[in-house]
Amino acid sequence: MVTRRVGNSASHTSKVVLDNTGPAITGIAPGHRALVRGKTIRTTVYANDGSGIRDAYLHGAYSVSKGPYTINASAGPDGLRTLTWAVTDRLGNTSRMSRTVVVDNTRPTLKLTKAPKNGAKVRGTVKITASSCSSTARSSPKTSRPDTPSRSTPRSTARR
C-alpha cells in the first residue's frame, strides 16, 4: 500500500508463481534397449512445462521441431548407445533423461554343425543342425543374453 502526504492511498496485489523445477520429461523414443539399425537413430523426447519449453538438446544438437522434439543422431559402432536429452523451460530450468539402445548393423554368422557332406546323395527326410551367433545383444524376447548361440533344426526333404 502506498500513502501520499495528503492522505490518499492506493494498493495493488500481484500473484507471483515461483518455478524452479525443470520440465517433466514423459518419455523418449526409441524405447529402452530397442534394436536400431542404420547410420542414424531417429530419437524423440516428449516433455511439457507450465512456463513452456525453450529448447531440447541431444548431446549438444538442438532440436528445431516444436514438441515432441526430434533429432537424427549418429548411430556409431555396434553395441550399446546412450542417448541423453536435456530439455530447458523458458525460465532456464533443465531436466535430463537418458535412454540406452542397441545398435546392430552386423549380420549374424551361420554355421552348419550337423549336415550331410557336400555332394552327398540323400533320400527322405534329412536333419540339418545349424547355429548362429551375433556379437550384439538382440531385442528378441526369446534371447535372454547377448552372444548366446541359437540353435535351429531345419528339415528338408530330398525328392527325385
Tab-separated table of C-alpha atoms in Angstrom:
chain	number	residue	atom	x	y	z
A	1	MET	CA	0.000	0.000	0.000
A	2	VAL	CA	1.220	3.496	-0.837
A	3	THR	CA	0.038	6.596	1.086
A	4	ARG	CA	0.687	10.149	-0.043
A	5	ARG	CA	1.265	13.014	2.420
A	6	VAL	CA	-2.209	14.324	1.866
A	7	GLY	CA	-3.755	11.013	2.967
A	8	ASN	CA	-4.564	9.439	-0.411
A	9	SER	CA	-3.618	5.761	-0.660
A	10	ALA	CA	-3.600	3.023	-3.264
A	11	SER	CA	-2.831	-0.682	-3.188
A	12	HIS	CA	-2.062	-3.319	-5.781
A	13	THR	CA	-1.910	-7.083	-5.417
A	14	SER	CA	0.132	-9.285	-7.754
A	15	LYS	CA	0.314	-13.046	-7.983
A	16	VAL	CA	3.851	-14.419	-8.323
A	17	VAL	CA	4.471	-18.009	-9.370
A	18	LEU	CA	7.806	-19.484	-8.354
A	19	ASP	CA	9.077	-22.096	-10.843
A	20	ASN	CA	12.415	-23.682	-10.053
A	21	THR	CA	11.583	-27.124	-11.407
A	22	GLY	CA	12.709	-28.426	-14.785
A	23	PRO	CA	10.295	-29.663	-17.452
A	24	ALA	CA	8.558	-33.010	-16.998
A	25	ILE	CA	10.078	-35.474	-19.470
A	26	THR	CA	7.420	-38.094	-20.079
A	27	GLY	CA	9.280	-40.353	-22.495
A	28	ILE	CA	11.967	-40.952	-25.085
A	29	ALA	CA	11.740	-42.951	-28.293
A	30	PRO	CA	13.062	-45.421	-29.255
A	31	GLY	CA	12.377	-47.466	-26.146
A	32	HIS	CA	14.922	-48.771	-23.651
A	33	ARG	CA	17.295	-51.354	-25.214
A	34	ALA	CA	15.472	-51.114	-28.548
A	35	LEU	CA	17.328	-52.638	-31.501
A	36	VAL	CA	18.294	-49.942	-34.020
A	37	ARG	CA	19.896	-50.359	-37.436
A	38	GLY	CA	21.423	-47.950	-39.900
A	39	LYS	CA	23.776	-44.979	-39.669
A	40	THR	CA	21.340	-42.730	-37.787
A	41	ILE	CA	18.948	-43.088	-34.878
A	42	ARG	CA	15.733	-41.060	-35.073
A	43	THR	CA	15.063	-40.157	-31.453
A	44	THR	CA	12.241	-38.130	-29.907
A	45	VAL	CA	11.741	-36.694	-26.422
A	46	TYR	CA	8.295	-35.889	-25.002
A	47	ALA	CA	8.248	-33.080	-22.423
A	48	ASN	CA	5.993	-30.363	-21.014
A	49	ASP	CA	6.275	-27.455	-18.604
A	50	GLY	CA	3.868	-24.819	-17.294
A	51	SER	CA	6.142	-21.963	-18.387
A	52	GLY	CA	6.754	-23.537	-21.806
A	53	ILE	CA	9.729	-25.289	-23.364
A	54	ARG	CA	12.607	-23.107	-24.580
A	55	ASP	CA	14.762	-25.816	-26.162
A	56	ALA	CA	15.637	-29.501	-26.307
A	57	TYR	CA	19.145	-30.850	-26.929
A	58	LEU	CA	20.599	-34.288	-27.558
A	59	HIS	CA	24.379	-34.401	-26.963
A	60	GLY	CA	24.645	-30.708	-27.887
A	61	ALA	CA	22.477	-30.935	-31.030
A	62	TYR	CA	19.439	-28.642	-30.891
A	63	SER	CA	16.008	-29.910	-31.948
A	64	VAL	CA	14.306	-27.477	-34.307
A	65	SER	CA	10.934	-29.214	-34.002
A	66	LYS	CA	8.205	-27.938	-31.705
A	67	GLY	CA	7.198	-30.678	-29.248
A	68	PRO	CA	7.608	-33.551	-29.453
A	69	TYR	CA	11.293	-32.808	-30.111
A	70	THR	CA	13.104	-34.982	-32.670
A	71	ILE	CA	16.737	-35.374	-33.763
A	72	ASN	CA	18.517	-37.795	-36.091
A	73	ALA	CA	21.641	-38.830	-34.148
A	74	SER	CA	24.653	-40.778	-35.373
A	75	ALA	CA	24.287	-44.469	-34.534
A	76	GLY	CA	28.020	-45.085	-34.143
A	77	PRO	CA	29.515	-48.583	-33.962
A	78	ASP	CA	27.624	-51.732	-32.989
A	79	GLY	CA	26.861	-52.028	-29.293
A	80	LEU	CA	25.076	-50.077	-26.583
A	81	ARG	CA	24.476	-46.362	-27.267
A	82	THR	CA	23.167	-43.985	-24.597
A	83	LEU	CA	21.005	-41.087	-25.782
A	84	THR	CA	20.872	-38.235	-23.237
A	85	TRP	CA	18.287	-35.485	-23.780
A	86	ALA	CA	18.356	-32.117	-21.965
A	87	VAL	CA	15.130	-30.075	-22.018
A	88	THR	CA	15.073	-26.473	-20.725
A	89	ASP	CA	11.982	-24.415	-19.895
A	90	ARG	CA	11.540	-20.690	-20.598
A	91	LEU	CA	12.798	-19.816	-17.109
A	92	GLY	CA	16.090	-21.698	-17.545
A	93	ASN	CA	15.284	-24.842	-15.538
A	94	THR	CA	16.685	-28.005	-17.147
A	95	SER	CA	15.746	-31.682	-16.878
A	96	ARG	CA	17.714	-34.593	-18.334
A	97	MET	CA	16.765	-38.144	-19.251
A	98	SER	CA	18.766	-40.936	-20.874
A	99	ARG	CA	17.803	-43.971	-22.890
A	100	THR	CA	20.102	-46.840	-23.930
A	101	VAL	CA	19.560	-48.513	-27.302
A	102	VAL	CA	21.345	-51.402	-29.052
A	103	VAL	CA	22.992	-50.585	-32.390
A	104	ASP	CA	23.327	-53.721	-34.550
A	105	ASN	CA	24.397	-53.404	-38.181
A	106	THR	CA	26.381	-56.667	-38.362
A	107	ARG	CA	24.776	-59.768	-39.800
A	108	PRO	CA	24.922	-62.873	-37.621
A	109	THR	CA	27.157	-65.769	-38.646
A	110	LEU	CA	25.628	-69.134	-39.514
A	111	LYS	CA	27.476	-72.426	-39.132
A	112	LEU	CA	26.196	-75.869	-40.079
A	113	THR	CA	27.037	-78.137	-37.156
A	114	LYS	CA	25.491	-81.343	-38.485
A	115	ALA	CA	24.631	-81.989	-42.126
A	116	PRO	CA	25.359	-84.411	-44.968
A	117	LYS	CA	28.702	-83.858	-46.709
A	118	ASN	CA	28.792	-81.640	-49.794
A	119	GLY	CA	27.679	-83.566	-52.858
A	120	ALA	CA	26.120	-86.383	-50.799
A	121	LYS	CA	23.069	-88.083	-52.302
A	122	VAL	CA	20.263	-88.217	-49.778
A	123	ARG	CA	16.767	-89.673	-49.612
A	124	GLY	CA	13.780	-88.981	-47.431
A	125	THR	CA	13.989	-86.555	-44.556
A	126	VAL	CA	17.403	-85.070	-43.833
A	127	LYS	CA	18.143	-83.491	-40.475
A	128	ILE	CA	20.412	-80.432	-40.564
A	129	THR	CA	21.580	-78.641	-37.428
A	130	ALA	CA	22.912	-75.094	-37.537
A	131	SER	CA	23.997	-72.486	-35.025
A	132	SER	CA	24.033	-68.733	-35.379
A	133	CYS	CA	25.711	-66.081	-33.313
A	134	SER	CA	25.611	-62.297	-33.211
A	135	SER	CA	28.173	-60.212	-31.342
A	136	THR	CA	25.474	-57.694	-30.395
A	137	ALA	CA	22.591	-58.168	-27.975
A	138	ARG	CA	19.298	-58.866	-29.684
A	139	SER	CA	15.955	-57.349	-28.792
A	140	SER	CA	14.009	-60.574	-29.296
A	141	PRO	CA	12.183	-61.640	-26.147
A	142	LYS	CA	13.369	-65.223	-26.866
A	143	THR	CA	17.019	-64.223	-26.420
A	144	SER	CA	17.904	-63.574	-22.822
A	145	ARG	CA	21.635	-62.879	-23.204
A	146	PRO	CA	23.860	-61.366	-25.888
A	147	ASP	CA	26.450	-63.615	-27.558
A	148	THR	CA	24.332	-66.693	-26.942
A	149	PRO	CA	24.256	-69.022	-29.952
A	150	SER	CA	20.791	-70.011	-31.036
A	151	ARG	CA	20.162	-73.498	-32.397
A	152	SER	CA	17.634	-74.426	-35.007
A	153	THR	CA	16.957	-77.679	-36.798
A	154	PRO	CA	15.558	-77.026	-40.262
A	155	ARG	CA	14.078	-80.015	-42.062
A	156	SER	CA	14.428	-80.660	-45.731
A	157	THR	CA	13.059	-83.484	-47.836
A	158	ALA	CA	15.048	-84.681	-50.831
A	159	ARG	CA	12.993	-85.736	-53.844
A	160	ARG	CA	13.985	-87.450	-57.047
